Coordinates of C-alpha atoms and ligand atoms in Angstrom, one line a residue:
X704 CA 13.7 -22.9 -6.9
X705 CA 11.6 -19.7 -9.1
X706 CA 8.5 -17.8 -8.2
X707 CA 5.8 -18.3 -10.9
X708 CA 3.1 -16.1 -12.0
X709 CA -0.4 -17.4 -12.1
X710 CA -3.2 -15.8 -13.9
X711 CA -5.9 -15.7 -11.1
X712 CA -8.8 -15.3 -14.0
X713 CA -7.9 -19.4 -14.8
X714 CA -5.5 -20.5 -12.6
X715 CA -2.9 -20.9 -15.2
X716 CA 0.8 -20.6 -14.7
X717 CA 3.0 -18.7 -17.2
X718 CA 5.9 -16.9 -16.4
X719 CA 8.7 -18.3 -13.7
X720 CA 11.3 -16.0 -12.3
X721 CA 14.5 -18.2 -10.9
X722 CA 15.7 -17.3 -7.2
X723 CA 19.1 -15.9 -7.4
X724 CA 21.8 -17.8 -5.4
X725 CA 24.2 -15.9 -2.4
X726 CA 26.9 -14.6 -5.0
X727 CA 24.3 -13.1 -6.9
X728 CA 22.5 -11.6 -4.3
X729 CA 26.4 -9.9 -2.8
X730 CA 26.5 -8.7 -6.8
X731 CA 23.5 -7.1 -6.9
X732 CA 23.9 -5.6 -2.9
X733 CA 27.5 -4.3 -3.8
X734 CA 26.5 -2.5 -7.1
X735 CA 24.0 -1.2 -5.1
X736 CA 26.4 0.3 -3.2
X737 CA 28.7 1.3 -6.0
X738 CA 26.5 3.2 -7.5
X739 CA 25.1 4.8 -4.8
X740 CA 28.4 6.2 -4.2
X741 CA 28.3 8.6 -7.9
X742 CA 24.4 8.9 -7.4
X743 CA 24.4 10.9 -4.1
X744 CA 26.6 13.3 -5.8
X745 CA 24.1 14.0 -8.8
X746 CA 22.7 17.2 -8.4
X747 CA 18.6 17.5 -8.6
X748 CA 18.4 18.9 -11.8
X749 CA 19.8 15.9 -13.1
X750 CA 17.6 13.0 -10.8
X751 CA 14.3 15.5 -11.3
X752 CA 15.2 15.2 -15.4
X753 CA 15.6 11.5 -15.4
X754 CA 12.1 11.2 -13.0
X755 CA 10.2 13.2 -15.2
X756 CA 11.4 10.3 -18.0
X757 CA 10.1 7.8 -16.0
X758 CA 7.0 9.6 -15.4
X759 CA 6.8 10.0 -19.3
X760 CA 7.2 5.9 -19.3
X761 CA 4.4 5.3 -17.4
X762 CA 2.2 7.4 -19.0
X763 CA 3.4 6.1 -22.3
X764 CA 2.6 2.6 -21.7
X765 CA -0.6 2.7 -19.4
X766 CA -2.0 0.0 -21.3
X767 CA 1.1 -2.3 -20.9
X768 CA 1.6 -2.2 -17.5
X769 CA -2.1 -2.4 -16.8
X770 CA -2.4 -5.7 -18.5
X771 CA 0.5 -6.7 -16.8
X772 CA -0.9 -6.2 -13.5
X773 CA -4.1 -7.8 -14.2
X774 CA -3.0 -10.7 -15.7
X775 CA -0.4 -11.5 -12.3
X776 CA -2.8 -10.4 -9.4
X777 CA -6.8 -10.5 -11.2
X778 CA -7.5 -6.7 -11.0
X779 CA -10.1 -4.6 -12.7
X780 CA -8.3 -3.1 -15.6
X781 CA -9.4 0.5 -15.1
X782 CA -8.3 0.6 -11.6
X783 CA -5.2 -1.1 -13.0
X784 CA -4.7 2.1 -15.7
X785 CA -5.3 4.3 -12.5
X786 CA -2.6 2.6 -10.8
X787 CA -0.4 3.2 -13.5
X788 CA -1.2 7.3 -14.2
X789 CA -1.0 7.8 -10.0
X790 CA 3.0 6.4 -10.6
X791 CA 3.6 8.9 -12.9
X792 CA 1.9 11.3 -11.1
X793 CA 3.8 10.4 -7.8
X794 CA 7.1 10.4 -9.7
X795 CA 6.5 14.2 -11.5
X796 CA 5.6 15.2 -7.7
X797 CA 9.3 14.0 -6.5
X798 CA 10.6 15.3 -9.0
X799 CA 8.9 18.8 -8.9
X800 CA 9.2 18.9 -4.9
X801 CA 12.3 17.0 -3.5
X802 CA 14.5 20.1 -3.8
X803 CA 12.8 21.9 -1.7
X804 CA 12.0 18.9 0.7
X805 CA 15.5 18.9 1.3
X806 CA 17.0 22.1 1.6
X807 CA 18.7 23.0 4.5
X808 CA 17.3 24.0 7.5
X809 CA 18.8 26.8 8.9
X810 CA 18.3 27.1 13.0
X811 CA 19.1 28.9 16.0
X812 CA 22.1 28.1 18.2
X813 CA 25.1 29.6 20.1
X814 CA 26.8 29.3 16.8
X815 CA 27.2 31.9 14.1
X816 CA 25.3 29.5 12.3
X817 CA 23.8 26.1 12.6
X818 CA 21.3 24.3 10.1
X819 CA 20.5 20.4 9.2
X820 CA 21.6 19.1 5.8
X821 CA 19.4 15.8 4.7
X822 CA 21.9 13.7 3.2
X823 CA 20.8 10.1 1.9
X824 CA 21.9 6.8 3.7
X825 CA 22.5 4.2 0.8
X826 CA 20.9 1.5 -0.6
X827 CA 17.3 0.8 0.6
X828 CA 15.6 -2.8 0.8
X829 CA 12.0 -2.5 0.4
X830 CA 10.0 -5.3 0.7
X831 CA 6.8 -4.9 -1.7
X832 CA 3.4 -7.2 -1.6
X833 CA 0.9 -7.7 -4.4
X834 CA -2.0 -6.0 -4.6
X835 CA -1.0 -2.5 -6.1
X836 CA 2.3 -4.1 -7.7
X837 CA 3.3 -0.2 -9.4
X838 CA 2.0 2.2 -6.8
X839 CA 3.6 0.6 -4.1
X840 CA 7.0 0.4 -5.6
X841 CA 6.2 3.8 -7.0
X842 CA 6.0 5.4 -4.0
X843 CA 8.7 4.1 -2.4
X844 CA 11.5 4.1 -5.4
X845 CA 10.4 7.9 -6.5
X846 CA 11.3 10.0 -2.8
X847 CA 14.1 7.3 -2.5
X848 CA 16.3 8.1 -5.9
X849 CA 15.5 11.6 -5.5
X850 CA 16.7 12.0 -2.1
X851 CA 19.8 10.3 -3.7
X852 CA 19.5 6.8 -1.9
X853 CA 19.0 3.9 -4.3
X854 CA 16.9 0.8 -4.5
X855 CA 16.5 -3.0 -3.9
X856 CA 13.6 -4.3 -4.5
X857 CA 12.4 -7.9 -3.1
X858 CA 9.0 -8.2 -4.8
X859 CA 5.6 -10.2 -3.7
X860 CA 6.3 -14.0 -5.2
X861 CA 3.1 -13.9 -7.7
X862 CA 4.5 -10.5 -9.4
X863 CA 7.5 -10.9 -10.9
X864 CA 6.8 -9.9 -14.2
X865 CA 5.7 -6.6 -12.4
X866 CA 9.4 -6.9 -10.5
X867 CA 10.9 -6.9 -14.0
X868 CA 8.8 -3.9 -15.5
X869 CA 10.2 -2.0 -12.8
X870 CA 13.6 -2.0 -12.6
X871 CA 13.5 -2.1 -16.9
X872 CA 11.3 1.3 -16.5
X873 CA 14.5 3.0 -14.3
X874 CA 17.1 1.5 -16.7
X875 CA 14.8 3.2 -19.3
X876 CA 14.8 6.2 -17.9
X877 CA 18.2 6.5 -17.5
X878 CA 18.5 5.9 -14.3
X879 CA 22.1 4.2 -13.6
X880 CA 22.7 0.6 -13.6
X881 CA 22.2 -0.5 -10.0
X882 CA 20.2 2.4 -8.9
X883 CA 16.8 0.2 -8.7
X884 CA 17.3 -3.4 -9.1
X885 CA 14.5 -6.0 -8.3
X886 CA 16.3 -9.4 -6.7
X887 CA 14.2 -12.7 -6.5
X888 CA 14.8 -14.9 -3.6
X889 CA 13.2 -17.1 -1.1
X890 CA 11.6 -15.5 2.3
X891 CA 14.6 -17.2 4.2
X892 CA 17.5 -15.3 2.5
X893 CA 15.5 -11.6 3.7
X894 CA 17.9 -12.5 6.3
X895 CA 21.1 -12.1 4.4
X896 CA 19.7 -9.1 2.4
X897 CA 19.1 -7.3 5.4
X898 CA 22.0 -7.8 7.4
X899 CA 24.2 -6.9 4.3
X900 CA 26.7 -4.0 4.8
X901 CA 25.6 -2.5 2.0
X902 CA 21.8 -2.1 3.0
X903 CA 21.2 1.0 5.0
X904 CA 17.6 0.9 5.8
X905 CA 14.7 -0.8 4.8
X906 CA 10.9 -0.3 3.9
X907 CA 8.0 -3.1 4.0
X908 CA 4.5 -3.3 3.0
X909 CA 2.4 -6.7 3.9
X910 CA 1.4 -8.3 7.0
X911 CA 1.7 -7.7 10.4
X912 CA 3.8 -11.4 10.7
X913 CA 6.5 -10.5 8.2
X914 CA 6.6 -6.2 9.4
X915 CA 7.3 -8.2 12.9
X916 CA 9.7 -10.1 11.3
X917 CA 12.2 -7.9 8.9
X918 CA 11.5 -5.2 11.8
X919 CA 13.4 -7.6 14.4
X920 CA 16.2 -8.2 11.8
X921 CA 16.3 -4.6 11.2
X922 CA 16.8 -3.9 15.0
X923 CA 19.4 -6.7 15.2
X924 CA 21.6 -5.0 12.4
X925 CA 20.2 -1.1 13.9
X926 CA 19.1 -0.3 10.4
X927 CA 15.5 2.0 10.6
X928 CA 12.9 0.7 9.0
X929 CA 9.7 2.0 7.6
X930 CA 6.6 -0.4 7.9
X931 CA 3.5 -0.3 6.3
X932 CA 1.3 -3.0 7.3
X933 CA -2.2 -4.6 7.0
X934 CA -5.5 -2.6 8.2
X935 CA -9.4 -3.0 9.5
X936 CA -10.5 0.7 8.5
X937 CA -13.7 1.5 10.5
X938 CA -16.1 2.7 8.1
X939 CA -18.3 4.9 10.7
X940 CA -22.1 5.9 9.3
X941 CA -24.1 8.3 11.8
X942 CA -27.4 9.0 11.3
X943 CA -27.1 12.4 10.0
X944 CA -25.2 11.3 6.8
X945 CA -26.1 11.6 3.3
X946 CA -27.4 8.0 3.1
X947 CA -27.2 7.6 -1.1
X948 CA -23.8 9.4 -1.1
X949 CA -22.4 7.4 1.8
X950 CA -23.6 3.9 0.7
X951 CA -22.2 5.0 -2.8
X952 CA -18.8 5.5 -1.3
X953 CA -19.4 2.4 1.2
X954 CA -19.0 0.3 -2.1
X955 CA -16.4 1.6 -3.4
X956 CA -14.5 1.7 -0.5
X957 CA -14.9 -1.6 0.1
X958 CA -14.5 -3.6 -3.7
X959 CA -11.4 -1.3 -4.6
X960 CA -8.9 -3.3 -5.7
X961 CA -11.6 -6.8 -5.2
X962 CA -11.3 -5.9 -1.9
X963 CA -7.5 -6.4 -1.4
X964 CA -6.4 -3.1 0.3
X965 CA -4.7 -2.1 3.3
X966 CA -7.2 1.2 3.7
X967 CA -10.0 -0.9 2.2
X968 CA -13.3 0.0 4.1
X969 CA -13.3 -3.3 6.8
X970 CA -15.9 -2.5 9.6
X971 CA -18.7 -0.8 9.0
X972 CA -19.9 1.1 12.4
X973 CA -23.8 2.1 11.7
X974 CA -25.6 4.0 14.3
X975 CA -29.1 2.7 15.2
X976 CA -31.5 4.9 13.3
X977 CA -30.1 4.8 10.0
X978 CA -28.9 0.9 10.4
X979 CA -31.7 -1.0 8.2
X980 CA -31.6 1.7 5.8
X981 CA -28.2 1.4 5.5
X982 CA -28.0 -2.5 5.2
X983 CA -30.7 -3.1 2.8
X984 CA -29.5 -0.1 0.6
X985 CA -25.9 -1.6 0.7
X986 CA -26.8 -5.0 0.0
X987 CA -28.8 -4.1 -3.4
X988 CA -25.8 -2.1 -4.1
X989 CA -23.4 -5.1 -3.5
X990 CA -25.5 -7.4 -5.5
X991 CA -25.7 -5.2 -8.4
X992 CA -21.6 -5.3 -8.5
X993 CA -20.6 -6.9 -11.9
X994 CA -18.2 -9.5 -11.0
X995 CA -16.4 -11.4 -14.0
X996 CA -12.7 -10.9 -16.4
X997 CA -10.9 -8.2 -14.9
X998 CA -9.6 -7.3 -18.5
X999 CA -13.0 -6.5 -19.0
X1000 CA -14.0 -2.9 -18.8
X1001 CA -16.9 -3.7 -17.4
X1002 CA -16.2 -6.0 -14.7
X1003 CA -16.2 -4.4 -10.7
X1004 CA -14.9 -7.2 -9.1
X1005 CA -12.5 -9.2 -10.6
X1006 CA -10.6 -12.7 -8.9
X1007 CA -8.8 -13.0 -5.7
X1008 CA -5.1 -12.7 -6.3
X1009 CA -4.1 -16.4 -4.7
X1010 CA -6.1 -19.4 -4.4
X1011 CA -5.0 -19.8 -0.5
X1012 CA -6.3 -15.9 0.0
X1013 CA -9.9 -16.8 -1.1
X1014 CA -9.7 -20.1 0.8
X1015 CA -8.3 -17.7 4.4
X1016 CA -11.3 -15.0 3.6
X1017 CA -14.1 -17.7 2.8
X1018 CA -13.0 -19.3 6.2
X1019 CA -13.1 -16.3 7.8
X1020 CA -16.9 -15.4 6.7
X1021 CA -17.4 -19.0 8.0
X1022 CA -16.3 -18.9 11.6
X1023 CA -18.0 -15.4 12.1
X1024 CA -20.8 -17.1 10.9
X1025 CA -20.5 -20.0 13.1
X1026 CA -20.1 -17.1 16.1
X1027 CA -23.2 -15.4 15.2
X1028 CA -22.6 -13.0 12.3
X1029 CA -25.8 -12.7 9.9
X1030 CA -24.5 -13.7 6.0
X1031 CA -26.8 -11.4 3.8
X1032 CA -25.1 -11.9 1.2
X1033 CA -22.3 -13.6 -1.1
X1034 CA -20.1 -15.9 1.0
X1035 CA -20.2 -19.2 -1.6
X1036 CA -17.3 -20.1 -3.6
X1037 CA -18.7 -19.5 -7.4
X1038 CA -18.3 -22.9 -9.2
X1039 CA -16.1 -21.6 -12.1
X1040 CA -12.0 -21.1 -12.9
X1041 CA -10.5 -18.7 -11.1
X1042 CA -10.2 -17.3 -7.4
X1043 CA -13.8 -15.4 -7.5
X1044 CA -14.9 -14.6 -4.4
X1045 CA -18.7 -12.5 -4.5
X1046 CA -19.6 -9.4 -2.8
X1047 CA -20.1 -10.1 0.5
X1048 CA -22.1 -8.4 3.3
X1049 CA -22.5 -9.9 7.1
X1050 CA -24.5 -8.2 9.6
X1051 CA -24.4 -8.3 13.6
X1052 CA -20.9 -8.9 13.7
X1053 CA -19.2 -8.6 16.9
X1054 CA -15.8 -8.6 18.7
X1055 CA -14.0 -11.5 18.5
X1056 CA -15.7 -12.3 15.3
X1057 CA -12.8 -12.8 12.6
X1058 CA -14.4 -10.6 10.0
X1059 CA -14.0 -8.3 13.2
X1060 CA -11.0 -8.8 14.5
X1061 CA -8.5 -9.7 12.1
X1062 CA -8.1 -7.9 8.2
X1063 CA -10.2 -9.0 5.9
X1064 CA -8.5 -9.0 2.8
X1065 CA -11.4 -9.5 -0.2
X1066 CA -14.6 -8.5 -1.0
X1067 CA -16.5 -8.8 2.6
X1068 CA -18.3 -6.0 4.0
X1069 CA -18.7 -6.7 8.1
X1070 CA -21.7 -4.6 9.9
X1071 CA -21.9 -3.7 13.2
X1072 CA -24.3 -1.9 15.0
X1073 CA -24.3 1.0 17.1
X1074 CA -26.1 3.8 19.6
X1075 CA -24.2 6.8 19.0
X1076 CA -21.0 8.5 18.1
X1077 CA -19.2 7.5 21.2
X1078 CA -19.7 4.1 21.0
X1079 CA -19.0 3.9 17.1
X1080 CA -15.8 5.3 18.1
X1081 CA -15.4 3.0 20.9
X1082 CA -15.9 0.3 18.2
X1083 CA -13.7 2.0 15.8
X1084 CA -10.8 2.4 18.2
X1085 CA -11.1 -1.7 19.2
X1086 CA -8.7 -2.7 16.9
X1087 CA -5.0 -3.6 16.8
X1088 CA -4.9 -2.1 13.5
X1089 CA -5.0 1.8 13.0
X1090 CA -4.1 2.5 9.4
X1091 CA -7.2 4.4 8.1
X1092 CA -10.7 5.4 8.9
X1093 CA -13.6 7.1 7.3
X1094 CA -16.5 9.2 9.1
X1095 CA -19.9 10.5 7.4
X1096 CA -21.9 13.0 9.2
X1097 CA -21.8 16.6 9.0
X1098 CA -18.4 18.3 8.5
X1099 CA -17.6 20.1 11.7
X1100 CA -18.8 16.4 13.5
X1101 CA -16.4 14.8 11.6
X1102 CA -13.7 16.8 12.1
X1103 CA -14.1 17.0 16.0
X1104 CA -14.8 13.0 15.7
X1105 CA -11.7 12.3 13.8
X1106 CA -9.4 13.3 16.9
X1107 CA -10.6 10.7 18.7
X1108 CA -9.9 7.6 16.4
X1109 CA -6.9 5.8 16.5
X1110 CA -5.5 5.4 13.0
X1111 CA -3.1 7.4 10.8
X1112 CA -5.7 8.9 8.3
X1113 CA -9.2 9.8 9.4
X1114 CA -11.2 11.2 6.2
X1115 CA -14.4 12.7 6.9
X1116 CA -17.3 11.9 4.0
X1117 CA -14.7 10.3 1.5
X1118 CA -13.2 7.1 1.1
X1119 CA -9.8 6.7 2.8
X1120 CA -6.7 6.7 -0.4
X1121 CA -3.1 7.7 -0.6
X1122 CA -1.8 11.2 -2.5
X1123 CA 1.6 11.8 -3.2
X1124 CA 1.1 15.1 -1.0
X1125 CA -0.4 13.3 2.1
X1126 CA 1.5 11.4 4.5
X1127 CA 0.9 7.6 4.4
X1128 CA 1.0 5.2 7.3
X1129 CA -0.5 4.1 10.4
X1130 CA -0.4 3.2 14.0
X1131 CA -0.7 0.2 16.5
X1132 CA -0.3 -2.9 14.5
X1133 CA -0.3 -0.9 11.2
X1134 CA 2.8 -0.1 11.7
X1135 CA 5.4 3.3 11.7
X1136 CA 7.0 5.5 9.5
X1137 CA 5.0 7.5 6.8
X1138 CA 5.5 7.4 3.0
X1139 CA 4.5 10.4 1.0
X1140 CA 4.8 13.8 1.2
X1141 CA 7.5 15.6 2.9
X1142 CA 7.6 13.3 5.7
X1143 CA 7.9 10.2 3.3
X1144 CA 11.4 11.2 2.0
X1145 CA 12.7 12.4 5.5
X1146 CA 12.4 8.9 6.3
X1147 CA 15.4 7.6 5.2
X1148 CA 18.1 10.3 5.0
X1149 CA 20.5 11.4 7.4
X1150 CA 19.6 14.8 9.7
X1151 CA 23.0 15.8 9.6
X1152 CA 23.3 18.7 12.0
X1153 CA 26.3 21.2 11.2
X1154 CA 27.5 23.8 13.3
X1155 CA 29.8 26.3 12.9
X1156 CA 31.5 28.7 15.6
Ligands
SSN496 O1 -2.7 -1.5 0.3 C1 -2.5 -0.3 0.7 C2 -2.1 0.8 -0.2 C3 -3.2 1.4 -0.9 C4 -3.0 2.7 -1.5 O2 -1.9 3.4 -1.3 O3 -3.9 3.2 -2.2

């Protein structure tokens, strides 16, 4: 039994990664643990010296881990170089910052002194998916080491070369053996992983189905958990936005990535007057979307990572369809290799309606229009998801509106994306925890109060 990558630009398969069997897996969990044992005693001089290394990887070998990327999951190779430069910038911001992140807190008490230490747990399962195969890791591997935990990584099954790069970039670095390790098994032994001694807490990034899932083992074994999970982000346009800008940004905030992003722009909420303006403007921008080989510079929309993701989005266009939605645009299966899936815009779509109701995870815009501000947010907020959202209309409006949606990043005239400074993470079926910033590497480390008389 293996994982195999397939190149979604052909279809082709060509590289197969073996699962590891039950001793290996106990190996790989108890040099986890070994090693975290000597690594929680470095000091941060010398974790922030071996990060900035890794950082100085990345940056070294853009190109290489671009190519990489595109050829296992079909994206645009710019984006794919961004991916890359954003690790490196996310590991230098660790590095840089974790000391201070984790000094101690000194606080009152009837004590002549008590503060909180932040100590690390342990080892730390994170369970990665697909679509931004670096960045994802990144962001979860860089706070980790440097708050002096260390790493297993159980990586999406159509990545594993990516899995590899990874744990070869630590080692690189310097990084000791066992202090990021990627481990390839089947869905079923997640079990075993996660009810090892040795795992102290664990992080996950995909679906709602398998957050539900590792989140119940989690519970069972009372190790926290961190979980990142899919989104529906309301994009909400009011009628005193800057229309050119807005339907600029629409695009982008919808193709990123061919559409396969958790804070993807989903639903877009249009109030009435500005409705057909919008549509008609965001069509001709859609169409005019290059789509074609992502290891083209000048391709915007590149393949569909898996075969059974295009067939899932092309039957959710369908059924909306079928319930009413209006398909002005895209929403055929191109007759040539590869998992293509065009630009793809549907209008009057309602609740209930798939493109509506559940993530939409590809290159499909869903309208929906509305009266006025409260009932875009109404619409906004009728969602099990709440990762991000986006509002465009004045500034002050925007600010005042984004206290009333229900999602763990409003941004107000700008496309929703993560930043190493910002916390990352939603609500409702999203999911809990945040990654990032200061509160991303308090996640997973012990509050240790001490108090002395
Ligand atoms: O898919 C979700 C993560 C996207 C990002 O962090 O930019």
């Amino acid at each position: 039994m293996s994982i195999r990558s397939v190149n979604p630009t052909t279809g082709d398969v060509f590289a197969e990664y073996p699962y590891m069997d039950s001793e290996t897996i106990d190996q790989t969990l108890t040099r986890a643990w070994e090693t975290y044992e000597s690594w929680k005693q470095t000091d941060f001089d010398e974790r922030t010296r071996l990060m900035h290394k890794a950082a100085h990887i990345l940056r070294d070998r853009v190109e290489e881990y671009a190519r990489l990327m595109v050829k296992e999951m079909g994206k645009p190779i710019e984006q794919a170089r961004g991916e890359v430069r954003k690790c490196a910038w996310a590991c230098e911001y660790f590095s840089d910052n974790a000391r201070e992140f984790l000094q101690n807190e000194e606080m009152q008490s009837d004590g002549s002194r008590a503060f909180v230490r932040f100590d690390p747990l342990g080892p730390i399962f994170a369970v990665m998916p697909w679509n931004f195969p670096f960045w994802q890791v990144i962001r979860f591997a860089a706070p980790n080491l440097m708050a002096g935990n260390v790493g297993v990584l159980k990586h999406s099954h159509n990545v594993g070369g990516c899995a590899v790069a990874l744990q070869e970039l630590f080692e690189e670095a310097g990084f000791p053996e066992g202090a990021f390790q990627s481990i390839f098994l089947s869905n079923d032994m997640t079990d075993e992983v996660v009810g090892h001694t040795a795992i102290r807490g664990v992080t996950l990034t995909g679906s709602v189905g398998a957050g539900r899932a590792v989140a119940k083992l989690a519970g069972q074994n009372l190790k926290p958990t961190v979980l990142e999970l899919g989104g529906s982000d309301p994009f909400i346009v009011l009628d005193d936005c800057n229309l050119d800008y807005t339907v600029e940004q629409a695009v982008r905030g919808r193709l990123i990535n061919n559409g396969q992003s958790c804070i993807a722009a989903k639903r877009f909420i249009v109030e009435e007057g500005i409705y057909n303006d919008f549509v008609e403007k965001f069509r001709d921008a859609l169409a005019g979307q290059t789509m074609g080989d992502p290891m083209d510079d000048a391709t915007d929309l590149g393949p569909m990572a898996r075969l059974d993701l295009r067939t899932t989005l092309h039957k959710q266009v369908q059924r909306s369809v079928d319930q009413g939605a209006k398909l002005v645009l895209g929403g055929e299966i191109p007759e040539r290799e590869g998992f293509y899936y065009p630009a793809t815009l549907v209008t009057e779509c309602e609740y209930d309606m798939p493109v509506f109701d559940e993530e939409t995870f590809g290159p499909v815009a869903a309208v929906t229009r509305v009266q006025d501000a409260d009932e875009a947010i109404d619409v906004a907020n009728h969602s099990h998801f709440g990762l991000g959202a986006s509002v465009w209309t004045s500034t002050d409006r925007g600010v005042d509106l984004a206290a009333r949606i229900e999602a763990g990043h409003v941004s107000v005239n700008g496309i929703v994306k993560s930043d190493p400074r910002l916390p990352f993470g939603g609500v409702k079926d999203s999911g809990y925890g945040r990654e990032l910033s200061h509160h991303g590497i308090h996640e997973f480390v012990n509050k240790k109060t001490v108090w002395v008389k």
